[in-house]
mmCIF file of C-alpha atoms in Angstrom:
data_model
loop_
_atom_site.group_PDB
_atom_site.id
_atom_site.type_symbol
_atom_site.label_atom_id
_atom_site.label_comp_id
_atom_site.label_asym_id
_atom_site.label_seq_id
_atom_site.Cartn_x
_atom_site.Cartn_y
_atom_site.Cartn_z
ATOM 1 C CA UNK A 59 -0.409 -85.967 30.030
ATOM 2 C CA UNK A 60 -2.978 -86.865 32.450
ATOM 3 C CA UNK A 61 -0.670 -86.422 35.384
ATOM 4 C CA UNK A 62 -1.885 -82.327 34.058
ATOM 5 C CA UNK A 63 -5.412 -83.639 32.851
ATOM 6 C CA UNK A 64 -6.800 -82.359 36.870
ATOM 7 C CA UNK A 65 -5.091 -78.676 35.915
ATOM 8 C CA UNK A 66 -6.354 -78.723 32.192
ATOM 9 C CA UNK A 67 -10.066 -79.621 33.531
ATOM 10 C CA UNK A 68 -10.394 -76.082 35.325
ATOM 11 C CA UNK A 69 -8.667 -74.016 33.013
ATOM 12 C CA UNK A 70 -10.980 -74.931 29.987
ATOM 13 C CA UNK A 71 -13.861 -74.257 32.148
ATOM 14 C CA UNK A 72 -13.017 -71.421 33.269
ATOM 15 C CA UNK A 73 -11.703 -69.866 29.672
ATOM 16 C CA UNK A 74 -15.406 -71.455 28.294
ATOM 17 C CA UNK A 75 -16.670 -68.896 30.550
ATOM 18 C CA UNK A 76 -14.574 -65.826 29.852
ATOM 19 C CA UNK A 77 -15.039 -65.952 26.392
ATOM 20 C CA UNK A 78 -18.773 -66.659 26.291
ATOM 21 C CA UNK A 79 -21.484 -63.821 25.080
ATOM 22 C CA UNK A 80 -21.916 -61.208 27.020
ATOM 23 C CA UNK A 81 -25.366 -59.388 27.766
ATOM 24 C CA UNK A 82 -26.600 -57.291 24.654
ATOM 25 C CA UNK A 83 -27.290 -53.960 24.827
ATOM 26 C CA UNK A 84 -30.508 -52.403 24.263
ATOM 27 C CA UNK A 85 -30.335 -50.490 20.982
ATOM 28 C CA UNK A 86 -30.681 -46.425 21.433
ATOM 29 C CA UNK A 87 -31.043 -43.904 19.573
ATOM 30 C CA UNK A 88 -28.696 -40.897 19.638
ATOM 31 C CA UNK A 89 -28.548 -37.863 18.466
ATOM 32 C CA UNK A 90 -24.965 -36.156 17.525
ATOM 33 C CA UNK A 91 -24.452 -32.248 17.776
ATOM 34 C CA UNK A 92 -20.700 -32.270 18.454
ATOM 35 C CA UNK A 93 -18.123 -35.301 17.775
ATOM 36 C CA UNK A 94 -14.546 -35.402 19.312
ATOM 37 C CA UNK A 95 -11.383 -35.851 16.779
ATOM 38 C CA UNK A 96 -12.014 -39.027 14.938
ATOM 39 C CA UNK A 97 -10.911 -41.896 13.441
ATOM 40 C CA UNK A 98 -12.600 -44.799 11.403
ATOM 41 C CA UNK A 99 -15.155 -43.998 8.795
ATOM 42 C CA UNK A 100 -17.644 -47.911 9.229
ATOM 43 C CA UNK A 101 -20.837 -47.294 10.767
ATOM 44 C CA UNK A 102 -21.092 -48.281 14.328
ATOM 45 C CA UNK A 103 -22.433 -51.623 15.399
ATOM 46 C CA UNK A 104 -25.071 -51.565 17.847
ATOM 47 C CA UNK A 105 -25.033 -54.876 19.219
ATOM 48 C CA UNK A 106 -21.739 -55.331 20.193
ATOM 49 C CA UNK A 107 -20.813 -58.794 22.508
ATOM 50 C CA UNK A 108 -18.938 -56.865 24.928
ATOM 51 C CA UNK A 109 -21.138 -54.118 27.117
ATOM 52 C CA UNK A 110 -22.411 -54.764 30.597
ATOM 53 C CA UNK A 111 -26.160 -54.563 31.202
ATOM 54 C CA UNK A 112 -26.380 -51.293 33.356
ATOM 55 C CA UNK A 113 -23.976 -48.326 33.821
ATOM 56 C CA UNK A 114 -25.948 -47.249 37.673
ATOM 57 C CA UNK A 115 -25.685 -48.746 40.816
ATOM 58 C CA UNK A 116 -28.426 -50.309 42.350
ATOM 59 C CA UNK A 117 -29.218 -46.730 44.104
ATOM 60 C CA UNK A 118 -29.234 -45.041 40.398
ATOM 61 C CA UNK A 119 -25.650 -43.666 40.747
ATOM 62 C CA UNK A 120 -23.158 -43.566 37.534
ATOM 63 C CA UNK A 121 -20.405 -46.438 38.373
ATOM 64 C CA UNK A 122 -16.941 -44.958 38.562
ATOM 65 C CA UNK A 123 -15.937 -41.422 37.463
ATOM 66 C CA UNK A 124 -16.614 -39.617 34.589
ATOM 67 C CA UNK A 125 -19.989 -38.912 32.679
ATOM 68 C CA UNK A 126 -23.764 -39.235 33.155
ATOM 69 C CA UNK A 127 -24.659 -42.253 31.501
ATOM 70 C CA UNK A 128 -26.627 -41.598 28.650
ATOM 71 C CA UNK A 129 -25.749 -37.975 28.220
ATOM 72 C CA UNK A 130 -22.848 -39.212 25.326
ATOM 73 C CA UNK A 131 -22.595 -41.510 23.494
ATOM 74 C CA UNK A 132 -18.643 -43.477 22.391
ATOM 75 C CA UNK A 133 -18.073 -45.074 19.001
ATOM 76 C CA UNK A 134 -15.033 -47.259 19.568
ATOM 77 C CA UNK A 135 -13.093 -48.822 17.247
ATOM 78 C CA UNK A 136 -10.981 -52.351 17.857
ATOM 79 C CA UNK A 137 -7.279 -52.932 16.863
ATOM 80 C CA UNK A 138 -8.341 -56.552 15.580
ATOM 81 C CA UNK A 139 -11.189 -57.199 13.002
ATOM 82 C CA UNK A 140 -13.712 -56.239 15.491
ATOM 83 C CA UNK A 141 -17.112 -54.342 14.410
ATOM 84 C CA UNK A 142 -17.139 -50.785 15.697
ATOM 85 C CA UNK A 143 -19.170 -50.945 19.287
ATOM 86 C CA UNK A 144 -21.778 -47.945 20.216
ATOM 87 C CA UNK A 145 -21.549 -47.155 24.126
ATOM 88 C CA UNK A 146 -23.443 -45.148 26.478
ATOM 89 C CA UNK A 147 -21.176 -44.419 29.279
ATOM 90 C CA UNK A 148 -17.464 -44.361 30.139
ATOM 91 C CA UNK A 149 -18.342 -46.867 32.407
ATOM 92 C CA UNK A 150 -19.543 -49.006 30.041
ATOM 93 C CA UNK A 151 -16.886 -48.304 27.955
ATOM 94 C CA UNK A 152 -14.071 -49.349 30.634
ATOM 95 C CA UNK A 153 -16.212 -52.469 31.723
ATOM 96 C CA UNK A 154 -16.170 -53.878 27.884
ATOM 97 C CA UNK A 155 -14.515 -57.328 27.668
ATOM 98 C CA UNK A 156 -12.713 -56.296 24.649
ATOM 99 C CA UNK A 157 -11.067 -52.962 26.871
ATOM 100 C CA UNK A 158 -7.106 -53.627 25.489
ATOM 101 C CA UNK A 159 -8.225 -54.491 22.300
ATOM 102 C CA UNK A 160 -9.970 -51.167 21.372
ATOM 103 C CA UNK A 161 -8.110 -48.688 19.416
ATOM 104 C CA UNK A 162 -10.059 -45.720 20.276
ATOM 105 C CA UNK A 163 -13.222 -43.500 20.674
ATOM 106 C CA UNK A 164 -15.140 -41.302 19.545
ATOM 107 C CA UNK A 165 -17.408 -38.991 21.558
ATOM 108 C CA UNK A 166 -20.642 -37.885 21.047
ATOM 109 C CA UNK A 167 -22.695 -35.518 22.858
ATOM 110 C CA UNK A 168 -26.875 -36.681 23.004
ATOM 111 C CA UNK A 169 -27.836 -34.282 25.758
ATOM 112 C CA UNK A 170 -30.418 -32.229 25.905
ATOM 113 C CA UNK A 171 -29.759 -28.880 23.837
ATOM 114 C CA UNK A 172 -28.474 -26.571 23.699
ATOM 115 C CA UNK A 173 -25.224 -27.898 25.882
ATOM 116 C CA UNK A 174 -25.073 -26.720 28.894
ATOM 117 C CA UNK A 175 -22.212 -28.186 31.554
ATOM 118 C CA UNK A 176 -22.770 -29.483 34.614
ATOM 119 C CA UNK A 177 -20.626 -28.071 37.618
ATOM 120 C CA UNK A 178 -18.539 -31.193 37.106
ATOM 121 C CA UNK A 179 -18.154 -30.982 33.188
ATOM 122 C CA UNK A 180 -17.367 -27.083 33.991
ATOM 123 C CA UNK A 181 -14.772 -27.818 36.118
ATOM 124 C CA UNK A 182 -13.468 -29.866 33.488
ATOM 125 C CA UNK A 183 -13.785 -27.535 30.920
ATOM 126 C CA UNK A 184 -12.057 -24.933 32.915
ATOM 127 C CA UNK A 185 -9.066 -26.843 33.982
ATOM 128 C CA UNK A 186 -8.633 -27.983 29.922
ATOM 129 C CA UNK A 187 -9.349 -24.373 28.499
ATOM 130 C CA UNK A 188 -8.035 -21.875 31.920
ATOM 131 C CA UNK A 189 -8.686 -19.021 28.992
ATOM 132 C CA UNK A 190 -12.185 -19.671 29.000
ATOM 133 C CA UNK A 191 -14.400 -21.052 25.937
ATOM 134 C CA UNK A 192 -18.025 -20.348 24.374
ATOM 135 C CA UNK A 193 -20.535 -22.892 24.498
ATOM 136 C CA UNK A 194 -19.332 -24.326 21.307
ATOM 137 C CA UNK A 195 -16.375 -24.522 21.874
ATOM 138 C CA UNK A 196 -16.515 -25.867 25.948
ATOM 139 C CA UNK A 197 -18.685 -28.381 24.478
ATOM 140 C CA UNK A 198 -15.697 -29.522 22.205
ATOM 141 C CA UNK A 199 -12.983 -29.155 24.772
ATOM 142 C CA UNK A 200 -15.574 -31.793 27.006
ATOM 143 C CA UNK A 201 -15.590 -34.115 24.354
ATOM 144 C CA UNK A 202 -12.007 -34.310 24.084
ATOM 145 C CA UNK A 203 -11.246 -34.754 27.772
ATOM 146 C CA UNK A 204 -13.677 -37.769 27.803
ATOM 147 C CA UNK A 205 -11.943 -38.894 24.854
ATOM 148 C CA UNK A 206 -8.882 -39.450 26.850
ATOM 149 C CA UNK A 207 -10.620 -40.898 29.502
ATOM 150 C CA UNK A 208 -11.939 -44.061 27.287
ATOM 151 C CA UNK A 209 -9.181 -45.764 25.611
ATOM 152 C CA UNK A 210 -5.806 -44.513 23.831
ATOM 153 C CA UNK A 211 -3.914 -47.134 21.978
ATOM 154 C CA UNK A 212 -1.237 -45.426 20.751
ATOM 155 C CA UNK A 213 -0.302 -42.464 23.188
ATOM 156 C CA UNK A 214 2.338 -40.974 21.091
ATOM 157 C CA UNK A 215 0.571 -40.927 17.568
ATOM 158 C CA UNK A 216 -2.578 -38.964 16.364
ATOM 159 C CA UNK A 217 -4.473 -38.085 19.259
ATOM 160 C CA UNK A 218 -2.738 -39.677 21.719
ATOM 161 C CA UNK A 219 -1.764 -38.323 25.011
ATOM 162 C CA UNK A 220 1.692 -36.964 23.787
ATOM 163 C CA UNK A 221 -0.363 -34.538 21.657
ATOM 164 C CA UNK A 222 -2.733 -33.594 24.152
ATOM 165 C CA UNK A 223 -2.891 -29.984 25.879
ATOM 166 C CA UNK A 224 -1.755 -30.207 29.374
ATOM 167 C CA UNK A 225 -5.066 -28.693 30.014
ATOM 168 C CA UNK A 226 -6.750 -31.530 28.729
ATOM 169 C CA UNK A 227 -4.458 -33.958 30.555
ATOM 170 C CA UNK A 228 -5.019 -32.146 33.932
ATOM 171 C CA UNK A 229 -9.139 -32.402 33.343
ATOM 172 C CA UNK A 230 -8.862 -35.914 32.564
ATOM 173 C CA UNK A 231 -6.498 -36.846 35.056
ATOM 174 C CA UNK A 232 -9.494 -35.300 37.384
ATOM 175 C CA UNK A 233 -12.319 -36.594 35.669
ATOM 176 C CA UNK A 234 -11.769 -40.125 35.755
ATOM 177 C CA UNK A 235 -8.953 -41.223 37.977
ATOM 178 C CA UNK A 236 -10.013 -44.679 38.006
ATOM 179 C CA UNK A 237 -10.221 -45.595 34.483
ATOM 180 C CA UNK A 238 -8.060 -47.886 33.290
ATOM 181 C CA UNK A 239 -5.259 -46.133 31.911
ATOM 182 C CA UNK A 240 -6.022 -43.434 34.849
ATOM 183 C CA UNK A 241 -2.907 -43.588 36.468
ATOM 184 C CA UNK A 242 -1.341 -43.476 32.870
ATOM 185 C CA UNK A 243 -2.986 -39.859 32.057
ATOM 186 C CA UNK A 244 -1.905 -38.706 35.729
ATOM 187 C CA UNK A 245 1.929 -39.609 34.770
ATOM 188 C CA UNK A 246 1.495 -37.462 31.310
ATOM 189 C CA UNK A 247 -0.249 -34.672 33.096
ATOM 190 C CA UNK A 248 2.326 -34.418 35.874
ATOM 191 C CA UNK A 249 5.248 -34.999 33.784
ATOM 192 C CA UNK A 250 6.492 -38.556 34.553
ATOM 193 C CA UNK A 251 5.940 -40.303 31.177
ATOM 194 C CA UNK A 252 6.878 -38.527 28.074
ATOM 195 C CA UNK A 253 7.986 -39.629 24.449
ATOM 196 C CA UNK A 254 10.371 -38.797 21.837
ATOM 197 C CA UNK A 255 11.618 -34.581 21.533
ATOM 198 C CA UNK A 256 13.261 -32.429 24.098
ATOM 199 C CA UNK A 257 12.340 -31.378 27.108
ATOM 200 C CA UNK A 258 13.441 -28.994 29.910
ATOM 201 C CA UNK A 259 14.200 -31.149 33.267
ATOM 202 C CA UNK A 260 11.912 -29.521 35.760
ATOM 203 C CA UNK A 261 9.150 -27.643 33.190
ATOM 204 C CA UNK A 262 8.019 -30.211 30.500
ATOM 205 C CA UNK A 263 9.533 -33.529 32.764
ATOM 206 C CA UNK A 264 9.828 -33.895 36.365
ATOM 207 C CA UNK A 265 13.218 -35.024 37.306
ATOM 208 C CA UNK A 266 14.273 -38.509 38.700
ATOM 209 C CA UNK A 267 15.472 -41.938 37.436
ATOM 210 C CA UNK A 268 13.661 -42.918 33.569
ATOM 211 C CA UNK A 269 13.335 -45.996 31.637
ATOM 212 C CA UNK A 270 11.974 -46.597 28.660
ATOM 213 C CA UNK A 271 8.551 -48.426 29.533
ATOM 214 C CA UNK A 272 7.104 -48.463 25.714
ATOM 215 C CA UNK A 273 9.881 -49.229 22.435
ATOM 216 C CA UNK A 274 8.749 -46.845 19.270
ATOM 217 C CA UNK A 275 8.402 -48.715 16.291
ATOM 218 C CA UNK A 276 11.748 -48.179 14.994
ATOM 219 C CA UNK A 277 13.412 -48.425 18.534
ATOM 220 C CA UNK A 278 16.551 -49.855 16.987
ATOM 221 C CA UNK A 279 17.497 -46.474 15.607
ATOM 222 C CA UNK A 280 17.195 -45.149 19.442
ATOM 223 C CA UNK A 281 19.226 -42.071 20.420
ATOM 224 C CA UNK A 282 18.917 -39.930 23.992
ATOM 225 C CA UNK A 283 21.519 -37.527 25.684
ATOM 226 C CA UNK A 284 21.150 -35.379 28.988
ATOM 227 C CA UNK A 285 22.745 -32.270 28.352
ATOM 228 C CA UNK A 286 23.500 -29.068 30.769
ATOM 229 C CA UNK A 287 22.053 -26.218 30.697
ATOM 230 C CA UNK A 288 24.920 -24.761 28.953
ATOM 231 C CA UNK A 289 25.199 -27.594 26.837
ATOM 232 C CA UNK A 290 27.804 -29.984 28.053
ATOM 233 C CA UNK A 291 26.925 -33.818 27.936
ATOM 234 C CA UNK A 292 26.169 -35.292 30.675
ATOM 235 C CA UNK A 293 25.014 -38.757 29.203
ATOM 236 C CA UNK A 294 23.740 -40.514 26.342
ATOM 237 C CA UNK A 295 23.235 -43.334 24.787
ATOM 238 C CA UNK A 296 20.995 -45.667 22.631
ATOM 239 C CA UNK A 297 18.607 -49.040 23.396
ATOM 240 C CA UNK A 298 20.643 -50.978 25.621
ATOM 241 C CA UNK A 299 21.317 -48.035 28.121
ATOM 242 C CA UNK A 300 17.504 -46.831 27.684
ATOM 243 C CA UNK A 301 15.878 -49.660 29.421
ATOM 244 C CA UNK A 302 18.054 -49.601 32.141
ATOM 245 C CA UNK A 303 17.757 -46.169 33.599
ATOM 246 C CA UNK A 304 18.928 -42.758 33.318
ATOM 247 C CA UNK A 305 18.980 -39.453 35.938
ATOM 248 C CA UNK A 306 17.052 -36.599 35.167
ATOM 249 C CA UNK A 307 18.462 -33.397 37.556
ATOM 250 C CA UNK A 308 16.735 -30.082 37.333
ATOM 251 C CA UNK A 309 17.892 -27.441 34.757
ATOM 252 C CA UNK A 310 19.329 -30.281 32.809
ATOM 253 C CA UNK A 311 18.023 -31.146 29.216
ATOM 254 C CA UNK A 312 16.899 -34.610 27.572
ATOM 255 C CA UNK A 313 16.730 -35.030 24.035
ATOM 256 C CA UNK A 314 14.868 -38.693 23.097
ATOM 257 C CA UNK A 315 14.908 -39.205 19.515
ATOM 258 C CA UNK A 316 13.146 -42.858 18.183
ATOM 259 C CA UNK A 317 13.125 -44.194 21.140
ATOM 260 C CA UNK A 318 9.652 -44.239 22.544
ATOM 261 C CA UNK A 319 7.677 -43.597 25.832
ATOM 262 C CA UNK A 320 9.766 -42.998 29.125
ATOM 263 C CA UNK A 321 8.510 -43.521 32.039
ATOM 264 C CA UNK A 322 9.537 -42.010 36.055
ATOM 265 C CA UNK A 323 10.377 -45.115 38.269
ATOM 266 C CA UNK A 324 9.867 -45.457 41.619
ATOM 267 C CA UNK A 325 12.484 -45.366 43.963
ATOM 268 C CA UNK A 326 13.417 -47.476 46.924
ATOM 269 C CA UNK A 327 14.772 -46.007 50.272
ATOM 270 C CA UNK A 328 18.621 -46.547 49.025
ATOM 271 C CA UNK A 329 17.692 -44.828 46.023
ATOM 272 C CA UNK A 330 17.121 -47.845 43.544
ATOM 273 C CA UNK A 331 14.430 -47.576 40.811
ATOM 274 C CA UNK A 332 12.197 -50.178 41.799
ATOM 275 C CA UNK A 333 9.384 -50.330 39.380
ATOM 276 C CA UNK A 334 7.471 -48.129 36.861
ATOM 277 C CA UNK A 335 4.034 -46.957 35.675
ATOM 278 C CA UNK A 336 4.109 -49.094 32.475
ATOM 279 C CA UNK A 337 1.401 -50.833 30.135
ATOM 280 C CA UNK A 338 -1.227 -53.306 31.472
ATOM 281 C CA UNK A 339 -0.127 -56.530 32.050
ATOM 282 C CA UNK A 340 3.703 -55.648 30.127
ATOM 283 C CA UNK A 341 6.702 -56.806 31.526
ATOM 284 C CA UNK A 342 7.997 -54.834 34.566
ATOM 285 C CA UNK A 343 4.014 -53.933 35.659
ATOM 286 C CA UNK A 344 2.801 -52.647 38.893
ATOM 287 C CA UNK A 345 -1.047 -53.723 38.184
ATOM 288 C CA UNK A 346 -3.159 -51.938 40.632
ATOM 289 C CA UNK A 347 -0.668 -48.370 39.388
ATOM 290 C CA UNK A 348 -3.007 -48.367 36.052
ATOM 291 C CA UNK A 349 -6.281 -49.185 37.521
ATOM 292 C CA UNK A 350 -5.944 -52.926 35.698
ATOM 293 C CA UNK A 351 -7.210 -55.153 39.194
ATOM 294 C CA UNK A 352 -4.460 -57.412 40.123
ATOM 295 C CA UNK A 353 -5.906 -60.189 39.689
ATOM 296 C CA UNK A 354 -6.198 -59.965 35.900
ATOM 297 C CA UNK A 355 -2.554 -59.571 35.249
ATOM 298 C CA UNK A 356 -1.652 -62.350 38.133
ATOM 299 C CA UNK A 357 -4.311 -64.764 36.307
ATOM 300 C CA UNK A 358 -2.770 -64.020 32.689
ATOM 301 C CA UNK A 359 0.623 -64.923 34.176
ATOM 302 C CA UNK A 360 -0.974 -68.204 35.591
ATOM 303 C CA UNK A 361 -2.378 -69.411 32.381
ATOM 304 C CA UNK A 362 0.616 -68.568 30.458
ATOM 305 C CA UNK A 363 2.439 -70.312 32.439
ATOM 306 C CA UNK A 364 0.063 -73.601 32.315
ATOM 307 C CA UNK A 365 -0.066 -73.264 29.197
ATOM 308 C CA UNK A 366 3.445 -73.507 28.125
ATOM 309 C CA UNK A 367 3.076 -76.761 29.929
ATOM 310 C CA UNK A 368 1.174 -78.864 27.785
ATOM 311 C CA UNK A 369 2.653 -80.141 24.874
ATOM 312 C CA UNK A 370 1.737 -78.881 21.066
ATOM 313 C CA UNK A 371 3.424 -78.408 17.520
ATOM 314 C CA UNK A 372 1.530 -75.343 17.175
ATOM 315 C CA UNK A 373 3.281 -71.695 18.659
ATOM 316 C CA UNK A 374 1.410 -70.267 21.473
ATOM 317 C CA UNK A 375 -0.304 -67.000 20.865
ATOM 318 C CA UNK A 376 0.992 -64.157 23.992
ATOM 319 C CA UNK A 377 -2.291 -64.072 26.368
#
C-alpha cells in the first residue's frame, strides 16, 4: 500500500477539488411567454452548485454558439436526485459540472416582447420551419432548436433527436456546433446515426459501414436486415453481428427493430471502419468528435484505472 500512497496523494487532491462548490448564481427573475416541450413538473431551483459565474467574455461577447445570454432562460432537470437548476445561457448550460448527468431542458423565452428574432434566430427559424411560421409560432420552433442544443439524454425517446424534424436538426446542427453533443446532432441531421424503423439507404440514412454505438433497452430481442430494393435479403442478423458492422449501399433498405442507435464509422484508407461518433466517454469514443475535450475522457480512463488499483471489499462505482 504505500508503495501507491505517492499516486493516492494527488488523486484525492485533485478529486477534493473537482467536486468542491462551484460559484452561485445570482438569482433572476424571468419572465415566461413561450416554453419548449417539457418534462418534470418540481419548481426550479435557483441556486444550483453547478453554473459558472459569467456567460461573456471579457470583451462582452456570448461564449460559444448559440443564444444571447439572458434572452432565455433553461430549466434542466438531472437523471440522479438532483434539484432542477435555472440557467441563463446555453453556455452556461454546457459549462455546468453536472453536464452528463442532466436529463433535459426546458426553454424559456424572457426577451423583450413581443418576440422578435434576431438575423441569427431567423436563420434558425427558417432552416427548422423552410414553410415559413408566424411570430407565435417561429418563437416556438426557436425554442425547440435550442432545446436540442442543451442536453438530450435519451435521443430515441420523447423528444429526443430521433423524433425531431430534420428542420430542427439542420438549425441546431447550425446553431451550436460546439456544444457538447454538437457533433452528435450533425450525425442525426446528416443521416449518420439513426435508431430503430426503416429507412431508405441514400434518403433517410447515408450509406457506408454501421455499428450499433447505443444498445436499446431490450437489445437482447435485437433484429436488423438489409434488403434490396426489390426485396431480396442481403443481410441480417441480431446483437452479436450489430456491433460489429454492417454495409449500407444506396437503394438498399435497413430495417432495425430493438436494437438501438446506429452509428456511420469512419473508414480507413483500405476501407476498415476505424472508429465512430459514439457517446461521451463510452467505449469505442473519439473525444474531441462530440465536443467532450480530450482530456476529460483521457483523465476518466486514468483514474479508473488507479483506482482499480487499490485494494477494497466494496465494488467500484463506473467514473
Amino acid at each position: 500500500m504505500r508503495r501507491l500512497f505517492p499516486i493516492v496523494v494527488p488523486l484525492v487532491v485533485l478529486l477534493a477539488a473537482c467536486t468542491g462548490p462551484s460559484p452561485q448564481p445570482t438569482p433572476g427573475t424571468t419572465t415566461a411567454s413561450a416554453t419548449a416541450t417539457t418534462s418534470g413538473t418540481a419548481e426550479p431551483s435557483h441556486s444550483p452548485s453547478t453554473v459558472p459565474s459569467s456567460s461573456t467574455s471579457g470583451d462582452g461577447e456570448p461564449l460559444g454558439e448559440g443564444d444571447e445570454p439572458d434572452r432565455y432562460a433553461y430549466r434542466c432537470t438531472s437523471l440522479d436526485a438532483s434539484p432542477e437548476v435555472q440557467l441563463s445561457s446555453l453556455a452556461e448550460v454546457w459549462a455546468a459540472t453536472n453536464y452528463t448527468r442532466m436529463g433535459s431542458c426546458d426553454v424559456t423565452y424572457t426577451g423583450p416582447e413581443p418576440f422578435q428574432p434576431t438575423p441569427r434566430e431567423a436563420e434558425a427559424i427558417s432552416t427548422a420551419a423552410p414553410g415559413g411560421a408566424g411570430d407565435d409560432d417561429g418563437l416556438a420552433v426557436m425554442l425547440d432548436v435550442l432545446r436540442l442544443c442543451t442536453r438530450v439524454s435519451d435521443e430515441s425517446g420523447p423528444g429526443g433527436f430521433q423524433g425531431a424534424g430534420h428542420g430542427a436538426l439542420l438549425a441546431a446542427a447550425s446553431l451550436c456546433p460546439d456544444a457538447p453533443q454538437g457533433k452528435i446532432i450533425a450525425a442525426w441531421a446528416d443521416g449518420t446515426r439513426v435508431g430503430d424503423g426503416m429507412y431508405q439507404v441514400g434518403e433517410s440514412v447515408q450509406p457506408g459501414k454501421y455499428q450499433l454505438v447505443k444498445q436499446g433497452p431490450v437489445a437482447a430481442e435485437c433484429k436488423w436486415s438489409v434488403a434490396a430494393a426489390g426485396g431480396a435479403l442481403a443481410a441480417g442478423g441480431g446483437l452479436p453481428a450489430a456491433g460489429q458492422s454492417i454495409d449500407l449501399a444506396t437503394g438498399q433498405n435497413f430495417t432495425s427493430d430493438k436494437c438501438g442507435i446506429w452509428g456511420k464509422m469512419y473508414v480507413d484508407a483500405a476501407g476498415n471502419g476505424v472508429g465512430r461518433i459514439s457517446n461521451a466517454c463510452g467505449a469505442g469514443e473519439h473525444p474531441n468528435e462530440v465536443g467532450i475535450p480530450r482530456w476529460t475522457c483521457a483523465g476518466a480512463v486514468f483514474f479508473s484505472s488507479v483506482w482499480q488499483l487499490l485494494p477494497s471489499p466494496v465494488a467500484q462505482e463506473p467514473v
